[in-house]
XYZ file of C-alpha atoms in Angstrom:
652
model
C 5.852 -25.547 -34.106
C 8.214 -22.856 -32.846
C 8.668 -22.418 -29.131
C 9.222 -19.075 -27.462
C 10.812 -19.028 -24.022
C 8.963 -16.663 -21.710
C 9.200 -16.190 -17.956
C 6.401 -17.295 -15.671
C 3.728 -14.646 -15.416
C 4.134 -12.576 -12.281
C 5.767 -9.493 -10.883
C 8.925 -11.125 -9.573
C 11.961 -10.066 -11.555
C 14.218 -12.753 -12.919
C 11.533 -15.436 -13.016
C 12.650 -18.618 -14.699
C 11.819 -18.855 -18.402
C 9.581 -21.650 -19.635
C 9.002 -22.562 -23.276
C 5.564 -21.738 -24.676
C 4.336 -22.936 -28.054
C 2.492 -20.285 -30.044
C 0.357 -21.112 -33.081
C -1.750 -18.009 -33.423
C -2.540 -15.079 -31.150
C -4.926 -15.994 -28.380
C -8.182 -14.190 -27.838
C -8.381 -10.864 -26.155
C -10.686 -9.652 -23.426
C -13.237 -8.808 -26.092
C -12.450 -11.632 -28.576
C -12.433 -15.436 -28.686
C -10.101 -17.093 -26.219
C -7.001 -18.820 -27.529
C -5.190 -20.836 -24.846
C -1.440 -21.103 -24.534
C 0.037 -24.579 -24.648
C 2.662 -24.690 -21.918
C 5.530 -26.918 -23.013
C 8.277 -28.681 -21.117
C 10.470 -29.571 -24.056
C 7.667 -31.510 -25.772
C 5.299 -30.697 -28.624
C 1.844 -29.294 -27.995
C -1.211 -31.508 -28.065
C -1.925 -32.340 -31.709
C -5.630 -32.558 -30.851
C -5.712 -28.881 -30.023
C -8.064 -27.654 -32.723
C -9.130 -24.378 -31.178
C -9.646 -21.703 -33.825
C -6.987 -19.084 -34.454
C -7.515 -15.424 -35.151
C -8.358 -14.665 -38.747
C -5.809 -12.652 -40.701
C -6.901 -9.369 -42.174
C -4.796 -7.501 -44.716
C -5.241 -3.780 -45.166
C -5.100 -3.197 -48.927
C -3.044 -0.180 -49.835
C -2.081 0.380 -46.196
C 1.315 1.970 -45.511
C 1.576 -0.389 -42.511
C 2.501 -3.405 -44.610
C 5.730 -3.811 -42.643
C 3.604 -4.573 -39.565
C 1.784 -7.442 -41.266
C 2.942 -10.786 -42.551
C 5.769 -10.891 -45.073
C 3.965 -13.714 -46.862
C 2.165 -12.892 -50.114
C -0.744 -15.135 -49.281
C -2.622 -16.236 -46.203
C -1.665 -19.763 -45.188
C -3.871 -22.152 -43.332
C -2.857 -23.368 -39.882
C -0.888 -26.447 -40.928
C 0.975 -24.684 -43.759
C 1.871 -21.793 -41.488
C 3.183 -24.104 -38.767
C 5.226 -26.200 -41.210
C 6.674 -23.162 -42.965
C 8.307 -21.815 -39.790
C 11.614 -23.155 -38.429
C 11.378 -25.538 -35.480
C 14.656 -24.647 -33.798
C 14.143 -20.873 -33.491
C 13.815 -19.849 -29.843
C 14.127 -16.363 -28.362
C 13.455 -15.032 -24.901
C 10.253 -12.983 -24.806
C 8.931 -11.616 -21.543
C 5.326 -12.645 -21.045
C 3.112 -9.580 -20.474
C 1.796 -9.146 -16.950
C -0.629 -6.318 -17.814
C -3.442 -6.035 -20.322
C -5.512 -3.271 -21.863
C -7.878 -3.587 -18.905
C -5.105 -2.261 -16.645
C -5.013 0.901 -18.748
C -8.734 1.588 -18.970
C -9.457 0.390 -15.404
C -6.306 1.647 -13.657
C -5.579 1.332 -9.934
C -7.205 3.954 -7.767
C -5.235 7.198 -7.455
C -2.476 5.860 -9.698
C -1.421 9.386 -10.722
C -0.963 10.382 -7.047
C 0.872 7.169 -6.280
C 3.268 7.727 -9.196
C 3.929 11.270 -8.019
C 4.568 10.065 -4.468
C 7.016 7.393 -5.656
C 8.693 9.981 -7.851
C 9.211 12.530 -5.081
C 9.905 10.238 -2.066
C 9.978 13.277 0.200
C 9.625 11.086 3.288
C 10.017 7.418 4.075
C 7.502 5.177 2.333
C 6.472 1.792 3.708
C 4.741 -0.582 1.308
C 3.702 -4.164 1.553
C 5.914 -6.284 -0.713
C 3.170 -7.151 -3.192
C 2.227 -3.461 -3.430
C 5.797 -2.509 -4.255
C 5.971 -5.183 -6.950
C 2.693 -3.902 -8.383
C 3.308 -0.137 -8.298
C 7.067 0.109 -8.928
C 6.755 -0.730 -12.681
C 4.708 2.472 -12.972
C 7.837 4.519 -12.100
C 10.672 2.320 -13.359
C 11.229 4.887 -16.102
C 12.433 7.210 -13.319
C 14.500 4.965 -11.064
C 17.342 2.698 -12.191
C 18.832 0.127 -9.843
C 22.555 0.780 -9.484
C 23.534 -2.221 -7.414
C 22.437 -4.599 -4.692
C 23.722 -4.041 -1.203
C 23.004 -7.689 -0.410
C 21.430 -9.318 2.613
C 22.160 -8.676 6.243
C 23.483 -11.450 8.451
C 19.968 -12.532 9.429
C 18.970 -13.009 5.803
C 15.748 -11.069 6.425
C 16.748 -7.743 4.878
C 17.677 -7.254 1.225
C 18.915 -3.804 0.204
C 18.916 -2.239 -3.275
C 20.217 1.168 -4.304
C 18.493 3.224 -7.002
C 19.358 6.457 -8.778
C 17.410 8.803 -11.006
C 17.777 7.833 -14.650
C 19.085 11.303 -15.482
C 22.108 10.738 -13.275
C 23.684 8.914 -16.233
C 26.167 10.939 -18.337
C 24.925 12.691 -21.442
C 25.426 10.587 -24.562
C 26.222 12.255 -27.890
C 26.145 9.870 -30.875
C 29.220 9.756 -33.072
C 28.933 10.335 -36.821
C 28.422 7.146 -38.839
C 31.589 6.540 -40.844
C 30.679 3.276 -42.562
C 28.116 3.384 -45.387
C 24.832 1.593 -44.824
C 23.783 -1.255 -47.132
C 21.857 -0.142 -50.180
C 18.212 0.429 -49.405
C 18.810 0.549 -45.636
C 17.906 3.909 -44.096
C 20.400 5.649 -41.852
C 19.519 5.272 -38.229
C 18.804 8.586 -36.568
C 20.602 8.613 -33.231
C 19.622 11.299 -30.786
C 21.493 12.923 -27.944
C 20.595 11.144 -24.715
C 20.167 13.581 -21.878
C 21.960 12.949 -18.614
C 23.990 14.430 -15.806
C 21.006 16.499 -14.676
C 19.789 14.839 -11.482
C 21.595 13.064 -8.647
C 18.740 11.944 -6.433
C 19.201 8.448 -4.979
C 17.124 5.926 -3.051
C 17.747 3.095 -0.638
C 15.135 0.345 -0.931
C 15.044 -2.302 1.817
C 12.913 -5.409 1.437
C 12.020 -7.247 4.658
C 11.104 -10.932 4.484
C 10.184 -11.946 8.020
C 6.841 -12.448 9.741
C 5.425 -10.052 7.172
C 6.651 -8.831 3.775
C 7.470 -5.146 3.394
C 9.517 -2.700 1.334
C 10.852 0.551 2.803
C 11.906 3.374 0.464
C 14.165 6.146 1.747
C 16.142 8.974 0.216
C 19.907 8.558 0.164
C 22.471 11.334 0.121
C 22.060 15.093 0.278
C 19.955 15.533 -2.881
C 16.407 15.715 -1.588
C 14.481 16.484 -4.761
C 14.648 16.060 -8.525
C 15.808 18.824 -10.849
C 12.992 17.948 -13.240
C 9.352 16.856 -13.080
C 7.730 13.486 -13.644
C 6.468 14.445 -17.088
C 10.073 14.926 -18.223
C 10.813 11.288 -17.377
C 7.606 10.134 -19.068
C 8.794 11.902 -22.201
C 12.263 10.340 -22.084
C 11.261 6.742 -21.365
C 8.100 4.661 -21.139
C 7.214 2.563 -18.121
C 7.220 -1.225 -18.062
C 3.467 -1.151 -17.506
C 2.793 0.689 -20.771
C 5.150 -1.536 -22.755
C 3.535 -4.626 -21.245
C 0.069 -3.427 -22.198
C 1.181 -2.639 -25.746
C 2.915 -6.011 -26.142
C -0.050 -7.945 -24.742
C -2.371 -6.347 -27.308
C -0.065 -6.987 -30.254
C 0.303 -10.591 -29.104
C -3.456 -10.853 -29.500
C -2.838 -10.421 -33.249
C -3.421 -6.683 -33.585
C -1.345 -4.235 -35.584
C 0.817 -1.843 -33.527
C -0.884 1.104 -35.230
C -4.274 -0.225 -34.161
C -3.036 -0.852 -30.612
C -1.673 2.695 -30.425
C -5.022 4.115 -31.566
C -6.921 2.157 -28.925
C -4.482 3.029 -26.124
C -4.652 6.733 -27.017
C -8.450 6.993 -26.894
C -8.578 7.922 -23.207
C -5.829 10.514 -22.832
C -6.530 11.122 -19.151
C -6.084 7.500 -18.117
C -3.097 7.102 -20.434
C -1.402 10.140 -18.880
C -2.157 8.885 -15.345
C -0.161 5.726 -16.140
C 2.723 7.741 -17.601
C 1.770 7.489 -21.270
C 1.257 11.121 -22.211
C 4.087 10.849 -24.761
C 3.373 7.318 -25.992
C 3.987 6.863 -29.735
C 3.302 4.202 -32.341
C 7.018 3.408 -32.411
C 6.850 2.570 -28.701
C 4.182 -0.047 -29.445
C 6.285 -1.416 -32.296
C 9.392 -1.610 -30.114
C 7.510 -3.338 -27.295
C 6.317 -6.101 -29.629
C 9.260 -6.351 -32.028
C 10.689 -9.619 -30.710
C 7.303 -11.312 -30.810
C 6.462 -10.013 -34.270
C 9.735 -11.394 -35.625
C 8.561 -14.852 -34.613
C 4.919 -14.456 -35.550
C 4.871 -14.312 -39.348
C 1.141 -14.202 -39.985
C -0.886 -11.146 -40.806
C -1.920 -8.766 -38.073
C -5.299 -7.087 -37.977
C -7.019 -3.995 -36.692
C -9.389 -4.080 -33.748
C -13.045 -4.832 -34.397
C -14.914 -1.616 -35.118
C -11.801 0.143 -36.445
C -10.445 0.648 -39.944
C -7.521 2.088 -41.885
C -8.267 5.584 -43.139
C -5.805 6.839 -45.746
C -3.929 9.808 -44.357
C -5.309 9.353 -40.840
C -4.060 5.879 -39.919
C -6.267 3.578 -37.876
C -9.543 5.234 -36.898
C -12.754 4.115 -35.246
C -15.636 3.346 -37.567
C -18.715 5.511 -37.279
C -21.418 4.146 -35.007
C -19.018 2.107 -32.845
C -18.264 3.098 -29.284
C -14.573 3.503 -28.397
C -12.962 0.290 -27.289
C -11.709 2.109 -24.187
C -15.326 2.645 -23.130
C -16.314 -0.926 -23.933
C -13.514 -2.311 -21.772
C -14.097 0.187 -18.951
C -17.864 -0.427 -18.910
C -17.409 -4.191 -18.861
C -15.936 -3.918 -15.366
C -17.475 -1.603 -12.797
C -14.402 -0.137 -11.030
C -16.290 0.327 -7.758
C -17.550 -3.254 -7.778
C -14.097 -4.519 -8.725
C -12.551 -2.486 -5.896
C -15.004 -3.673 -3.248
C -14.599 -7.261 -4.430
C -10.960 -7.069 -3.317
C -11.807 -5.912 0.211
C -11.832 -8.465 3.039
C -15.330 -9.455 4.194
C -14.676 -7.914 7.619
C -14.127 -4.417 6.173
C -16.127 -1.706 7.945
C -17.502 1.572 6.618
C -18.160 4.678 8.690
C -19.986 7.371 6.687
C -18.559 10.861 6.380
C -21.668 12.511 7.809
C -21.253 10.544 11.056
C -17.705 11.787 11.632
C -18.344 15.483 12.104
C -19.312 15.396 15.774
C -16.093 13.529 16.650
C -13.659 15.945 15.024
C -13.211 18.439 17.917
C -12.141 15.595 20.211
C -9.581 13.957 17.892
C -5.891 14.722 17.361
C -5.026 17.031 14.458
C -4.924 15.282 11.086
C -1.721 17.141 10.249
C 0.886 15.849 12.672
C 3.200 18.662 11.587
C 0.821 21.032 13.334
C 1.710 19.531 16.727
C 4.557 21.031 18.710
C 7.737 19.005 18.938
C 8.335 17.739 22.445
C 4.659 17.486 23.398
C 3.320 14.338 24.960
C 0.971 12.430 22.669
C -2.668 13.381 22.373
C -4.450 10.772 24.526
C -8.015 9.790 23.667
C -9.645 7.556 26.259
C -12.428 5.505 24.706
C -14.477 2.534 25.861
C -17.947 0.979 25.637
C -20.056 0.367 28.719
C -23.511 -0.760 29.782
C -26.096 1.484 31.416
C -24.701 0.515 34.821
C -21.142 1.446 33.739
C -19.928 -2.129 33.227
C -17.305 -3.072 30.646
C -18.046 -6.799 30.804
C -20.360 -9.288 32.512
C -17.574 -10.211 34.911
C -13.819 -9.679 35.183
C -12.020 -11.912 32.690
C -15.055 -12.495 30.444
C -15.061 -11.075 26.928
C -18.330 -9.216 26.335
C -19.680 -7.577 23.182
C -21.347 -4.227 23.863
C -21.102 -2.042 20.762
C -23.604 -2.188 17.925
C -22.452 -2.251 14.285
C -22.474 1.549 13.883
C -20.516 2.256 17.037
C -18.093 -0.567 16.196
C -17.381 1.131 12.873
C -16.887 4.377 14.796
C -14.306 2.675 17.013
C -12.312 1.601 13.965
C -12.539 5.127 12.582
C -11.089 6.387 15.861
C -8.273 3.869 15.502
C -7.540 5.195 12.011
C -7.068 8.687 13.485
C -4.427 7.673 16.037
C -0.824 6.565 15.748
C -1.111 3.982 18.511
C -3.754 1.979 20.349
C -3.019 1.074 23.974
C -4.472 -1.625 26.245
C -3.474 -3.381 29.440
C -2.164 -6.924 29.569
C -5.357 -8.273 31.159
C -7.373 -7.258 28.107
C -4.743 -8.795 25.832
C -4.883 -12.106 27.737
C -8.687 -12.302 27.859
C -9.724 -10.942 24.453
C -6.774 -11.945 22.231
C -7.491 -8.776 20.176
C -6.230 -7.951 16.681
C -5.791 -4.261 17.607
C -5.923 -3.144 13.983
C -8.149 -0.862 11.935
C -10.669 -2.589 9.648
C -12.069 0.628 8.236
C -12.280 0.832 4.451
C -9.192 2.653 3.196
C -6.839 1.439 5.915
C -3.819 -0.672 5.019
C -4.949 -4.214 4.233
C -8.516 -2.980 3.707
C -8.179 -1.062 0.460
C -5.389 1.266 1.610
C -1.704 1.263 0.729
C 1.036 -0.018 2.986
C 0.019 0.358 6.609
C -1.643 3.743 6.328
C -4.194 4.391 9.074
C -3.104 1.288 10.947
C -2.292 2.160 14.584
C 0.675 0.697 16.430
C -0.585 -1.633 19.205
C 0.945 -0.932 22.623
C 0.523 -3.438 25.470
C 1.240 -2.457 29.087
C 2.693 -5.699 30.451
C 5.081 -4.937 33.363
C 5.639 -8.608 34.281
C 5.916 -9.862 30.677
C 2.971 -12.251 31.121
C 1.657 -12.051 27.558
C 2.965 -15.067 25.632
C 2.977 -14.365 21.887
C 2.852 -17.181 19.332
C 2.258 -17.265 15.556
C -1.322 -18.312 16.399
C -1.954 -15.193 18.478
C -4.581 -13.168 16.684
C -2.494 -10.029 16.481
C 0.372 -11.982 14.888
C -1.941 -13.561 12.333
C -3.158 -10.069 11.489
C 0.426 -8.882 10.952
C 1.262 -11.865 8.750
C -1.795 -11.104 6.595
C -0.655 -7.503 6.106
C -3.667 -6.092 7.981
C -2.001 -4.517 10.980
C 1.197 -3.709 12.846
C 3.023 -5.784 15.449
C 2.817 -4.589 19.062
C 5.242 -2.789 21.280
C 5.125 -4.444 24.714
C 6.096 -2.200 27.626
C 7.729 -4.174 30.414
C 9.422 -3.392 33.714
C 13.080 -4.268 34.337
C 13.945 -7.267 36.468
C 11.973 -9.786 34.412
C 14.368 -11.967 32.449
C 13.281 -11.910 28.820
C 13.709 -15.148 26.920
C 15.791 -14.251 23.827
C 13.537 -16.488 21.729
C 10.479 -14.421 22.729
C 12.310 -11.211 21.905
C 13.450 -12.516 18.509
C 9.962 -13.826 17.728
C 8.335 -10.443 18.374
C 10.981 -8.592 16.373
C 10.526 -11.086 13.521
C 6.998 -9.703 13.145
C 8.134 -6.076 13.458
C 7.372 -5.493 17.141
C 9.580 -5.082 20.198
C 9.766 -5.075 23.980
C 10.253 -1.664 25.597
C 11.927 -1.420 28.973
C 10.556 1.269 31.298
C 12.416 1.846 34.573
C 10.421 4.574 36.300
C 7.949 3.608 39.044
C 5.700 5.415 41.460
C 5.724 4.874 45.221
C 3.467 1.828 44.786
C 5.908 0.283 42.278
C 3.735 0.815 39.247
C 5.011 2.107 35.927
C 4.472 5.832 35.585
C 2.145 7.034 32.854
C 4.392 9.960 32.059
C 7.318 7.617 31.437
C 5.189 5.490 29.113
C 3.938 8.479 27.133
C 7.425 10.014 26.882
C 8.794 6.733 25.533
C 6.095 6.667 22.849
C 6.616 10.337 21.978
C 10.335 9.722 21.536
C 9.498 7.126 18.872
C 7.271 9.445 16.867
C 3.914 8.514 18.387
C 1.878 11.722 18.305
C -1.509 10.354 19.375
C -2.631 7.384 21.497
C -6.076 5.818 21.682
C -6.539 4.058 25.034
C -9.158 1.293 24.816
C -8.889 -0.425 28.171
C -9.336 -2.560 29.990
C -11.067 -1.598 33.170
C -7.938 -1.176 35.274
C -6.324 1.166 32.740
C -9.538 3.185 32.252
C -10.032 3.661 36.001
C -6.364 4.689 36.369
C -6.543 7.395 33.712
C -9.881 8.747 34.967
C -8.524 9.099 38.484
C -7.654 12.530 39.811
C -3.973 11.597 39.905
C -3.673 10.857 36.168
C -6.598 12.513 34.397
C -4.511 15.494 33.243
C -2.773 13.182 30.751
C -6.087 12.576 28.966
C -6.917 14.979 26.129
C -10.472 13.780 25.419
C -12.910 11.013 26.323
C -15.292 9.181 23.959
C -17.682 6.731 25.626
C -20.186 4.439 23.907
C -23.167 3.504 26.090
C -25.193 0.446 25.087
C -28.872 0.046 26.116
C -27.981 -2.837 28.423
C -27.769 -3.585 32.151
C -25.245 -6.161 33.374
C -26.228 -5.994 37.067
C -23.926 -6.818 39.951
C -20.689 -8.662 39.358
C -19.725 -6.859 36.175
C -16.328 -5.256 35.619
C -17.144 -1.599 36.252
C -15.685 1.803 35.561
C -15.765 3.092 39.111
C -13.628 5.883 40.530
C -12.470 6.233 44.105
C -14.788 8.428 46.213
C -13.914 12.092 46.667
C -14.725 14.453 49.521
C -14.731 18.189 49.843
C -12.757 20.268 52.314
C -15.053 19.434 55.204
C -15.209 15.702 54.473
C -18.541 15.570 52.672
C -18.875 13.265 49.592
C -18.620 15.090 46.277
C -18.671 14.295 42.561
C -15.623 12.292 41.541
C -15.570 13.603 37.955
C -17.780 15.658 35.673
C -16.812 16.116 32.025
C -16.857 19.456 30.224
C -17.446 20.400 26.548
C -19.847 17.467 26.364
C -21.612 16.402 23.170
C -24.019 13.475 22.706
C -24.719 11.603 19.493
C -26.884 8.591 18.718
C -25.408 5.757 16.647
C -27.939 3.033 15.977
C -29.173 1.814 19.355
C -26.122 3.200 21.173
C -25.397 6.661 22.531
C -21.944 8.231 22.222
C -20.690 10.859 24.643
C -17.684 13.023 23.797
C -16.106 15.288 26.393
C -12.996 16.560 28.103
C -11.726 16.284 31.658
C -11.317 19.521 33.638
C -7.768 20.170 34.767
C -7.104 19.182 38.355
C -5.317 21.798 40.430
C -2.064 20.686 41.978
C -1.637 17.791 39.569
C 0.961 17.886 36.743
C -0.665 18.937 33.488
C -0.312 17.312 30.086
C 2.416 19.754 29.070
C 5.402 20.205 26.774
C 8.570 18.219 27.321
C 11.309 20.003 25.336
C 13.893 17.283 25.910
C 11.822 14.743 23.940
C 12.535 14.839 20.199
C 10.119 12.584 18.311
C 11.486 10.524 15.430
C 9.881 10.369 11.994
C 7.236 7.702 11.404
C 6.065 6.234 8.105
C 4.156 8.331 5.624
C 0.681 7.633 4.362
C 0.129 8.267 0.671
C -2.958 10.426 1.019
C -3.983 10.447 4.686
C -2.453 11.814 7.879
C 1.051 10.829 8.884
C 1.022 7.552 10.798
C 3.979 7.420 13.144
C 5.756 4.545 14.791
C 5.709 1.817 12.131
C 9.383 1.115 12.567
C 10.763 -1.355 15.129
C 11.381 0.206 18.537
C 14.805 -0.406 20.056
C 14.674 -1.667 23.611
C 15.403 1.191 25.956
C 14.955 2.482 29.480
C 13.191 5.761 30.134
C 13.529 7.439 33.499
C 11.129 10.223 34.496
C 8.883 11.255 37.355
C 5.207 11.443 38.294
C 2.171 9.108 38.096
C 1.847 5.407 37.240
C 0.176 2.466 35.486
C 0.229 -1.306 35.617
């Protein structure tokens, strides 16, 4: 039995090769299964009597060169004995099958276009990069490795457009070819047309990520993606073609099947796929496999037309696609905790949310601040201070996660972090880790912790969420004067977070809200969702700080907690003659029922004599990561520790 060395199946490049013994092609998705016998330098089990695929010869077919060179069909034992035992070549085991073509990843055409253009920084989870990059490896060629940094956590690669290579013009063949051997037709290889480059950084710390950035002054290609698809095929397409031929099918038959759904083939980069591409993808394997190849069931050779589908049979592309419901397959991959908030329930919230297009916001503005919380009928946030209490129903909980998906950051006070141990991520369907790509729609957690009381460990819920690729690590805002243990700082940075020093205080020695918001704006945070706890909510609703709040969204549950609960309660106000007056009345109010809960949306009237949420021209926000299809989500990069000095208002 001949052994063929193939690498372990997976996406990792350079995987170690292991010998695999091949008798006959194994079954396909729609045929009988034929297991591989994995070898470690020993012969396969002689008791393996599983049936092979029957050989079918197409009489009079011009594709005889694709079938066995034998004049007769040998049985299993004769075929095995007739082949050399010491012939071993390296053949890459396919990682994709025909199912990946007819049931492609969602939005694969858009993803390919995004990875082709790379107009802004792209952050992907490592397994997503390994999965999607082979769809565009006909565009990008790795030039060299930059190596690891001194921590060993960052690995840098440099890529260039394939058309950066010099143009190749074949030289005339001077030596005569052997008799009967056709002259090879060499074509001019285009090059020297595009000089776009990329820097790709892989991070291997508390989470696994890949960051893709443009490099140099060439910001766009001088050609389109279809040009590259015409010049070279992707690894995905060649893998699919090879996997089908290794099932025992003729390359011409495989090409016919792959070409049946032109739309899906083009989405994966196969608009210009040819039969020769299928032959080239499987050439090494076919040189070792000397038995006859066959056409797919339900197909036949038609003289002058090649391999065609027999009348009365449905296309194989439909049979494969119908065998797997793409929606069911997609939802099967979602975590059980994934939430769904219907489109029709989102309309009433829109006027109170930050713009979806962050480019529409003026540079230098403080972030849009949405204050949101859930309370009982008697305005309590919990049964008692320090006790975690569930108030929201399932519909309003889904709404909360939708609100998180619409903001760049989610902010809470340290008391809430200590009591609730929250994940502070977005579990809405379509967010990163919940059916989305990278960390799109995942807000950056921000913890107000002036005294650095919050002790983070790998068992902290938010850190477990980061390690699972379902959220971002927090930025912890601290006051100076508290000695930070270097181990704590390194541990938080290992997961992608950081501690932020803020040096500006009010007269009561509390951190100023303006300083906090300016620090976030400087790092590209364009919108902040404030969720609590009670101390933070009461601070921002107070007359002194309410002008920093853009909108308020309150969920009211049909519950009374009675006395002793942690309440939202503002300080009393009096008019000019000392009589009690209303502390706060919202404007632009809208009510909406969600299940058993009621949701109130509104805005806070501006308070005269108090600084207004206004433009700060000296603040220049940095660029955050880019979502593939949704709004820009800022602030996914690590924040350098800094001190920000400003004036006005405070928080603790």
